XYZ file of C-alpha atoms in Angstrom:
523
model
C 0.019 -0.026 0.013
C 0.792 3.674 -0.324
C 1.931 5.125 2.991
C 4.815 4.168 5.130
C 2.657 2.965 8.016
C -0.121 1.489 5.837
C 0.365 -1.954 7.355
C -0.834 -0.807 10.813
C -0.748 -3.775 13.007
C -2.649 -4.524 16.210
C -0.041 -3.653 19.022
C -1.416 -6.458 21.022
C -0.028 -9.147 18.651
C 3.247 -9.044 20.588
C 1.597 -10.488 23.543
C 0.821 -13.749 21.758
C 4.425 -14.477 20.765
C 5.090 -18.111 21.560
C 8.611 -19.507 21.508
C 9.146 -22.608 19.629
C 11.809 -25.101 19.225
C 13.032 -27.835 16.734
C 14.563 -25.563 14.108
C 16.171 -26.522 10.811
C 17.797 -24.236 8.176
C 15.243 -22.779 5.782
C 16.682 -24.575 2.854
C 16.939 -27.960 4.518
C 14.432 -30.727 4.062
C 11.833 -30.408 6.926
C 9.219 -32.446 8.393
C 5.958 -31.482 6.562
C 7.650 -30.055 3.509
C 6.153 -32.749 1.378
C 2.606 -31.869 2.637
C 2.369 -28.745 0.308
C 3.636 -30.721 -2.693
C 2.539 -34.386 -2.372
C -0.972 -34.118 -3.917
C 0.092 -31.885 -6.897
C 0.890 -34.628 -9.217
C -2.482 -36.196 -9.153
C -4.020 -33.144 -10.924
C -3.273 -34.167 -14.311
C -4.837 -37.567 -13.884
C -8.300 -36.226 -13.179
C -10.738 -34.898 -15.687
C -9.776 -31.306 -16.766
C -11.584 -28.853 -14.523
C -11.153 -25.160 -14.925
C -8.154 -23.812 -13.085
C -6.175 -27.140 -12.847
C -2.566 -27.439 -13.394
C -0.166 -24.606 -14.019
C -1.216 -21.555 -15.886
C 0.008 -19.626 -18.752
C -0.941 -16.448 -20.514
C -2.178 -15.650 -24.097
C -2.596 -11.997 -24.945
C -4.515 -10.471 -22.110
C -5.896 -13.720 -20.702
C -4.786 -16.370 -18.221
C -5.294 -19.966 -19.284
C -5.169 -23.068 -17.241
C -3.193 -26.217 -18.114
C -6.015 -27.416 -20.438
C -6.394 -23.965 -22.233
C -9.467 -22.905 -20.336
C -9.478 -19.062 -19.361
C -9.441 -18.436 -15.659
C -9.918 -15.397 -13.467
C -7.906 -14.643 -10.423
C -10.585 -13.246 -8.041
C -8.948 -13.245 -4.554
C -7.926 -11.608 -1.284
C -4.649 -10.618 0.430
C -3.998 -12.382 3.836
C -0.999 -10.563 5.256
C 1.293 -11.411 8.236
C 4.342 -13.566 6.896
C 5.920 -10.182 6.145
C 5.645 -8.866 9.618
C 7.728 -9.513 12.951
C 5.562 -12.531 13.679
C 6.423 -14.191 10.459
C 3.139 -15.880 9.917
C -0.331 -15.143 8.597
C -2.205 -12.825 11.088
C -5.290 -13.885 12.937
C -4.076 -17.404 13.856
C -4.060 -16.136 17.438
C -7.956 -16.051 17.145
C -8.769 -18.767 14.675
C -7.723 -22.045 12.959
C -5.932 -21.547 9.546
C -8.162 -24.181 7.921
C -11.401 -22.356 9.038
C -9.895 -19.054 7.689
C -8.998 -20.640 4.234
C -12.399 -22.526 3.985
C -14.263 -19.217 4.899
C -12.252 -17.422 2.087
C -13.392 -20.018 -0.276
C -17.039 -19.911 0.896
C -17.240 -16.184 0.178
C -16.402 -16.830 -3.359
C -12.780 -15.770 -3.434
C -10.618 -18.179 -5.526
C -6.990 -17.009 -4.858
C -5.049 -15.974 -1.715
C -2.090 -13.468 -2.053
C 0.398 -14.204 0.706
C 2.727 -11.412 1.523
C 6.135 -12.521 2.982
C 9.428 -10.839 3.882
C 12.911 -12.532 3.266
C 13.072 -12.880 7.171
C 10.992 -16.173 6.837
C 13.735 -17.760 4.734
C 16.535 -17.171 7.318
C 17.606 -20.326 8.984
C 15.456 -21.203 12.113
C 12.775 -18.513 11.436
C 9.992 -19.260 13.717
C 6.451 -17.889 13.830
C 4.839 -16.149 16.656
C 1.133 -15.297 17.577
C -0.242 -18.731 17.087
C -2.824 -19.982 19.305
C -2.492 -23.835 19.761
C -5.335 -24.263 22.376
C -7.597 -26.503 20.420
C -6.776 -24.771 17.119
C -3.786 -24.846 14.946
C -2.593 -27.770 16.682
C -0.817 -29.214 13.688
C 1.223 -26.090 13.542
C 2.873 -26.522 16.887
C 6.699 -26.558 16.662
C 6.790 -25.718 12.894
C 9.050 -23.058 11.289
C 7.440 -20.220 9.319
C 8.179 -22.020 6.145
C 6.477 -25.115 7.282
C 3.424 -23.293 8.426
C 3.429 -21.769 4.844
C 3.497 -25.238 3.680
C 0.442 -26.140 5.567
C -1.493 -23.230 4.462
C -0.711 -23.922 0.896
C -1.702 -27.567 1.262
C -5.024 -26.680 2.686
C -5.530 -24.006 0.215
C -5.147 -26.713 -2.612
C -7.420 -29.086 -0.919
C -10.083 -26.305 -0.559
C -9.690 -25.355 -4.268
C -7.877 -22.057 -3.776
C -4.763 -20.885 -5.606
C -1.943 -19.129 -3.983
C 0.406 -16.130 -5.194
C 3.369 -15.666 -3.162
C 4.177 -11.787 -2.786
C 7.817 -10.756 -1.763
C 6.468 -7.837 0.086
C 9.423 -6.489 2.199
C 13.077 -7.411 2.411
C 12.878 -7.838 6.048
C 9.938 -7.357 8.756
C 11.031 -3.707 9.438
C 9.459 -2.070 6.379
C 8.711 -2.017 2.778
C 11.581 -0.797 0.518
C 11.459 1.612 -2.577
C 13.884 -0.682 -4.360
C 14.021 -4.485 -4.635
C 17.243 -4.508 -2.448
C 18.585 -2.791 0.523
C 22.002 -2.693 2.295
C 20.822 -5.519 4.454
C 19.220 -7.640 1.718
C 21.234 -7.199 -1.536
C 19.753 -8.272 -5.030
C 21.573 -11.457 -4.753
C 19.655 -12.540 -1.502
C 16.509 -11.279 -3.164
C 17.046 -13.713 -6.169
C 18.410 -16.592 -4.177
C 15.222 -16.420 -1.935
C 12.875 -16.266 -4.930
C 14.394 -19.197 -6.437
C 14.309 -21.198 -3.056
C 10.549 -20.565 -2.937
C 9.833 -21.488 -6.594
C 11.864 -24.657 -5.993
C 10.042 -25.459 -2.752
C 6.665 -25.474 -4.454
C 7.852 -26.856 -7.811
C 5.249 -29.592 -8.749
C 2.549 -27.957 -6.602
C 0.174 -26.118 -8.897
C -1.499 -24.671 -5.899
C 1.112 -21.871 -6.100
C 0.506 -20.495 -9.421
C 2.981 -17.647 -9.353
C 5.366 -15.177 -7.358
C 5.041 -11.287 -7.148
C 8.566 -10.360 -7.361
C 8.493 -7.158 -5.289
C 5.749 -5.168 -3.703
C 5.326 -1.568 -4.610
C 8.528 -0.325 -6.292
C 8.568 3.351 -5.971
C 10.744 6.489 -6.526
C 13.874 6.362 -7.124
C 12.776 3.054 -8.966
C 12.280 3.707 -12.653
C 11.072 1.866 -15.564
C 13.170 1.706 -18.665
C 15.811 4.170 -17.653
C 18.716 1.749 -18.149
C 20.275 2.351 -14.746
C 20.708 -1.172 -13.373
C 20.666 0.132 -9.803
C 17.280 1.732 -10.298
C 15.537 0.150 -13.349
C 12.888 -2.005 -11.916
C 11.915 -3.320 -15.369
C 15.534 -4.862 -15.821
C 15.624 -6.150 -12.325
C 12.345 -7.849 -12.887
C 13.828 -9.471 -15.891
C 16.703 -10.819 -13.890
C 14.619 -12.087 -11.152
C 11.745 -13.514 -13.305
C 14.095 -15.452 -15.372
C 15.988 -16.730 -12.326
C 12.600 -17.962 -10.896
C 11.750 -19.555 -14.228
C 15.135 -21.346 -14.530
C 14.009 -23.457 -11.457
C 10.404 -23.582 -11.991
C 9.335 -22.690 -15.504
C 5.576 -23.431 -14.844
C 5.053 -20.210 -12.505
C 3.470 -17.088 -13.433
C 5.717 -14.174 -12.772
C 3.933 -11.086 -11.489
C 5.617 -7.642 -12.270
C 4.256 -4.580 -10.553
C 4.499 -1.208 -11.897
C 6.598 1.824 -10.311
C 5.543 5.113 -8.890
C 6.580 7.558 -11.579
C 7.247 7.392 -15.294
C 8.296 10.350 -17.437
C 7.304 12.904 -14.746
C 3.831 11.239 -14.175
C 3.417 10.248 -10.515
C 0.784 7.726 -9.125
C 0.376 5.036 -6.457
C 3.428 3.045 -5.336
C 3.643 -0.006 -7.797
C 0.721 1.487 -9.869
C 2.288 3.007 -12.862
C 2.645 0.778 -15.961
C 3.138 3.490 -18.276
C 6.372 2.283 -19.514
C 5.212 -1.232 -20.510
C 4.497 -0.293 -24.140
C 7.901 0.988 -24.872
C 9.874 -1.234 -22.509
C 8.115 -4.595 -21.999
C 9.442 -7.188 -19.471
C 11.273 -9.817 -21.545
C 11.227 -13.455 -19.924
C 12.936 -16.536 -21.292
C 9.905 -18.638 -21.013
C 6.962 -17.332 -23.019
C 3.494 -16.992 -21.641
C 4.409 -16.487 -18.073
C 4.233 -12.638 -17.480
C 1.412 -10.831 -15.804
C 1.713 -7.167 -15.055
C 0.367 -5.903 -11.720
C -0.786 -2.622 -10.282
C -2.041 -1.238 -7.047
C -4.807 1.282 -6.601
C -6.407 2.873 -3.471
C -9.006 5.319 -2.238
C -8.777 8.488 -0.051
C -8.532 6.449 3.224
C -4.905 5.509 2.128
C -3.946 8.871 0.600
C -5.406 11.741 -1.380
C -4.724 12.047 -5.118
C -5.609 14.797 -7.515
C -8.138 12.927 -9.449
C -10.501 12.432 -6.331
C -11.014 16.276 -6.436
C -11.849 16.474 -10.090
C -15.369 17.911 -10.589
C -16.241 15.021 -12.899
C -15.263 12.307 -10.295
C -15.854 9.375 -10.501
C -16.600 9.632 -14.304
C -12.856 10.595 -14.707
C -11.607 7.367 -13.102
C -11.675 5.031 -16.083
C -9.538 7.383 -17.982
C -7.118 7.568 -15.024
C -6.937 3.744 -14.820
C -6.420 3.483 -18.588
C -3.599 5.757 -18.494
C -1.763 4.151 -15.432
C -2.246 0.385 -15.907
C -5.677 -0.404 -17.892
C -4.033 0.111 -21.326
C -1.908 -2.795 -20.967
C -4.930 -5.174 -20.836
C -6.977 -3.127 -23.380
C -4.214 -3.120 -25.747
C -4.020 -7.007 -25.384
C -0.261 -6.617 -24.409
C -0.579 -9.017 -21.332
C -2.928 -9.880 -18.414
C -3.369 -7.206 -15.716
C -3.686 -8.188 -12.112
C -4.841 -5.467 -9.620
C -2.886 -7.070 -6.749
C -3.971 -4.602 -4.133
C -7.063 -2.116 -3.750
C -9.151 -1.393 -0.678
C -10.638 1.300 1.482
C -12.387 1.704 4.808
C -15.604 2.833 2.870
C -16.154 5.471 5.430
C -16.421 8.292 2.950
C -18.790 8.819 0.082
C -15.779 9.426 -2.217
C -14.484 5.953 -1.372
C -17.669 4.424 -1.846
C -18.142 5.877 -5.282
C -14.537 5.009 -6.024
C -14.944 1.317 -5.236
C -18.180 1.169 -7.128
C -16.515 2.584 -10.222
C -13.324 0.430 -10.013
C -15.423 -2.743 -9.636
C -17.295 -1.835 -12.819
C -14.026 -1.045 -14.564
C -12.501 -4.405 -13.707
C -15.396 -5.914 -15.648
C -18.056 -8.131 -14.314
C -17.831 -11.902 -14.637
C -21.286 -12.371 -15.725
C -20.760 -10.380 -18.777
C -17.015 -10.914 -19.530
C -16.067 -14.035 -17.940
C -12.428 -14.568 -17.588
C -11.658 -11.862 -20.208
C -11.211 -9.442 -17.425
C -8.817 -7.847 -15.054
C -7.538 -10.122 -12.400
C -7.672 -8.957 -8.714
C -6.891 -9.505 -5.100
C -8.491 -7.253 -2.614
C -6.771 -5.641 0.356
C -7.391 -7.249 2.737
C -8.841 -10.237 4.525
C -7.306 -8.954 7.683
C -9.294 -6.380 9.773
C -5.925 -4.922 11.237
C -4.834 -2.907 8.064
C -5.041 0.411 9.554
C -6.103 2.552 6.530
C -8.486 0.032 4.753
C -9.657 -2.458 7.206
C -10.769 -5.874 5.873
C -13.345 -8.105 4.712
C -13.258 -9.563 8.256
C -14.489 -7.493 11.112
C -12.261 -7.150 14.319
C -13.339 -10.466 15.813
C -11.550 -12.192 12.902
C -14.815 -14.168 12.026
C -17.624 -11.789 11.219
C -17.892 -10.754 7.525
C -18.213 -7.096 6.458
C -21.108 -7.777 4.210
C -21.353 -4.394 2.844
C -17.654 -4.320 1.782
C -17.804 -8.018 0.517
C -20.990 -7.133 -1.334
C -19.157 -4.488 -3.541
C -17.059 -7.183 -4.979
C -19.923 -9.676 -5.770
C -20.071 -8.812 -9.543
C -16.330 -9.432 -10.049
C -15.979 -12.648 -8.198
C -15.312 -15.693 -10.340
C -15.659 -19.498 -10.221
C -13.464 -21.514 -7.876
C -11.196 -24.123 -8.834
C -11.074 -27.928 -8.268
C -10.366 -28.987 -4.813
C -7.373 -31.166 -3.997
C -7.533 -34.468 -2.166
C -10.534 -34.217 0.299
C -9.406 -37.244 2.339
C -6.599 -35.762 4.278
C -6.663 -37.192 7.568
C -5.731 -33.822 9.105
C -9.065 -32.363 7.983
C -12.074 -33.034 10.256
C -15.128 -33.746 8.430
C -13.832 -35.671 5.530
C -16.644 -36.989 3.449
C -17.353 -40.722 3.805
C -16.784 -40.859 7.569
C -19.472 -42.775 9.484
C -22.034 -40.553 10.890
C -21.501 -37.708 8.536
C -24.467 -35.229 8.562
C -25.231 -32.074 6.480
C -26.542 -29.315 8.874
C -26.528 -25.576 9.040
C -27.664 -22.881 11.352
C -28.387 -19.138 10.760
C -28.365 -15.928 12.940
C -30.175 -12.732 11.986
C -28.741 -9.413 13.038
C -30.070 -5.950 12.426
C -27.147 -3.696 11.589
C -28.979 -0.389 11.295
C -32.690 0.754 11.531
C -33.671 4.295 10.756
C -37.543 3.805 11.080
C -38.413 4.046 7.422
C -35.992 1.178 6.551
C -33.362 -1.073 7.927
C -30.299 -3.213 7.041
C -29.795 -6.761 8.402
C -27.184 -9.609 7.921
C -27.839 -13.316 8.185
C -24.773 -15.397 9.160
C -24.942 -19.028 7.949
C -22.840 -21.606 9.548
C -22.149 -25.289 8.480
C -22.771 -27.105 11.912
C -22.652 -30.544 10.407
C -19.586 -32.861 9.715
C -19.409 -32.777 5.943
C -18.992 -29.733 3.441
C -22.314 -28.245 2.146
C -22.838 -27.617 -1.432
C -25.809 -25.226 -0.997
C -28.162 -23.909 1.580
C -31.240 -21.814 2.223
C -32.674 -19.827 5.023
C -36.228 -18.975 5.788
C -37.816 -16.487 8.280
C -41.222 -14.858 8.874
C -41.638 -11.370 9.952
C -44.457 -10.475 12.375
C -44.982 -7.172 10.759
C -45.206 -5.636 7.235
C -41.595 -5.687 6.480
C -40.348 -6.536 2.923
C -37.007 -7.063 1.298
C -35.848 -4.177 -0.871
C -32.610 -5.482 -1.991
C -30.338 -8.376 -1.105
C -26.648 -9.302 -1.635
C -24.817 -12.693 -1.500
C -28.054 -14.518 -1.837
C -31.178 -14.644 -4.128
C -34.620 -14.498 -2.373
C -38.443 -14.901 -2.772
C -40.999 -13.346 -0.505
C -44.464 -14.687 0.062
C -46.508 -12.452 2.558
C -44.154 -12.030 5.494
C -42.168 -15.295 4.820
C -38.796 -14.771 3.110
C -36.692 -17.612 1.597
C -33.138 -16.830 0.744
C -30.839 -19.091 -1.281
C -27.144 -18.981 -1.514
C -25.378 -17.176 -4.418
C -23.199 -19.148 -6.741
C -20.057 -18.206 -4.999
C -20.965 -18.945 -1.260
C -22.954 -22.062 -1.535
C -19.991 -24.416 -0.625
C -19.225 -24.343 3.044
C -16.682 -26.629 4.822
C -17.685 -28.041 8.224
C -17.514 -25.157 10.805
C -17.284 -22.594 8.049
C -19.529 -19.591 7.724
C -20.787 -17.060 5.296
C -23.250 -14.276 5.312
C -25.984 -12.670 3.226
C -27.147 -9.005 3.697
C -30.209 -7.121 2.737
C -32.232 -3.981 2.973
C -35.725 -3.917 4.168
C -38.629 -1.621 4.994
C -40.297 -0.297 7.205
C -38.019 -0.529 10.285
C -38.940 -1.062 13.794
C -39.810 -4.806 13.494
C -38.815 -7.487 15.844
C -36.060 -10.091 14.958
C -37.415 -13.216 13.517
C -36.353 -16.730 14.156
C -34.448 -18.091 11.191
C -34.228 -21.668 10.057
C -31.472 -23.026 7.837
C -31.584 -25.906 5.540
C -28.653 -27.723 4.033
C -29.431 -28.702 0.346
């Protein structure tokens, strides 16, 4: 993100630091290393399903191993880049439940930021609660925890993009190297990760460096500052050990005197494209934010937000529209507190092209962030690390995309594997009024899989005691007969792993009604 303190973290995290033992060097074979990779080789033996195998590019599209177009529609889950060296929120929840919830909400990809610190010998994670949750992570190194997250993501049908977010946990860097972490270390570590997940197509690619900014340049020829040349060196190094990966290359801040978001300026691509040794592996990436992150002159334009498509075309959209390469909006987000930010997000979602109209011939994206503890954007999750901000999530509904084939569902580490004796499909629902102004109201219904097997779909029903009617609904479709409402899951949130939850939201009128009882049926 844009500001120096934009990864504002909960200061209470430090209190959860747990000393662990049993360390091996990051590059050594470790117990559990094979977990993330073992099932990958079976993908080619199954009938081809959208998203399977490694991916490649063709013009502005990304295609899977069988040539089917796919769309990255995902979320950022940060933490491995911070001083706890692991994804945040594991002090509150089990990592499997987190990933299952991400999938249940209709996201199909997770961007995982990391720093080079996690590749240091003996790097251990902190802030993991092992009391009845995350029990299989006890004693693991940060890299081994990443293995487990990748493995479960694959079983859930999620893809993973690794993001070299910082050279160390202290801060982001303008250039891809620092005095403490030289370019040689950056490239060595990129190659180590590419090798680590070779053969596991859950990890589809690596974002080489997060948000290059001034004095980084694009195409200036100065090898100490030219990000385009550095991306070629690093990208080709990655492909030399794992030629199947996608290489994600972000923009810079300024080009030919035109300044923008950190990592968000791809204006130099047409004249100075990134050249990789393996064709069909390059994806360009940009970041874009709203006023809760920083002010930009275009927010004050009298024509805002009608001016925004032209802004996006100039900075990064032209790469897609000219069929040069796929474009992935790797970060975008907002607290949604201001009307400007609400209009910005609505306009941006429209610009990214709805899946219903354009399918995978669209911009790719990962929203910032899943975490609630991003200080200037907040997250899809609220502060309890469980409840979904259904309004924010609802803005993204039109650009969510189909999920991908899940890996082996029979992993013994996953409770509720199908086929176990006594498996049952059950769900429960909770109705909450989020606001009521007399003439109308907004409410959320949280649906939880309370059974022991995954759900493929669900419906909830309630009956009001008054004259209330639904005026709009998101993340579900509905019918209303008299005072009785029946809501059925949307296409992206019907699948729920055991213990996972999702939410629907709606507006209704008039306000002032009592909270009804809600029944849930697993279908």
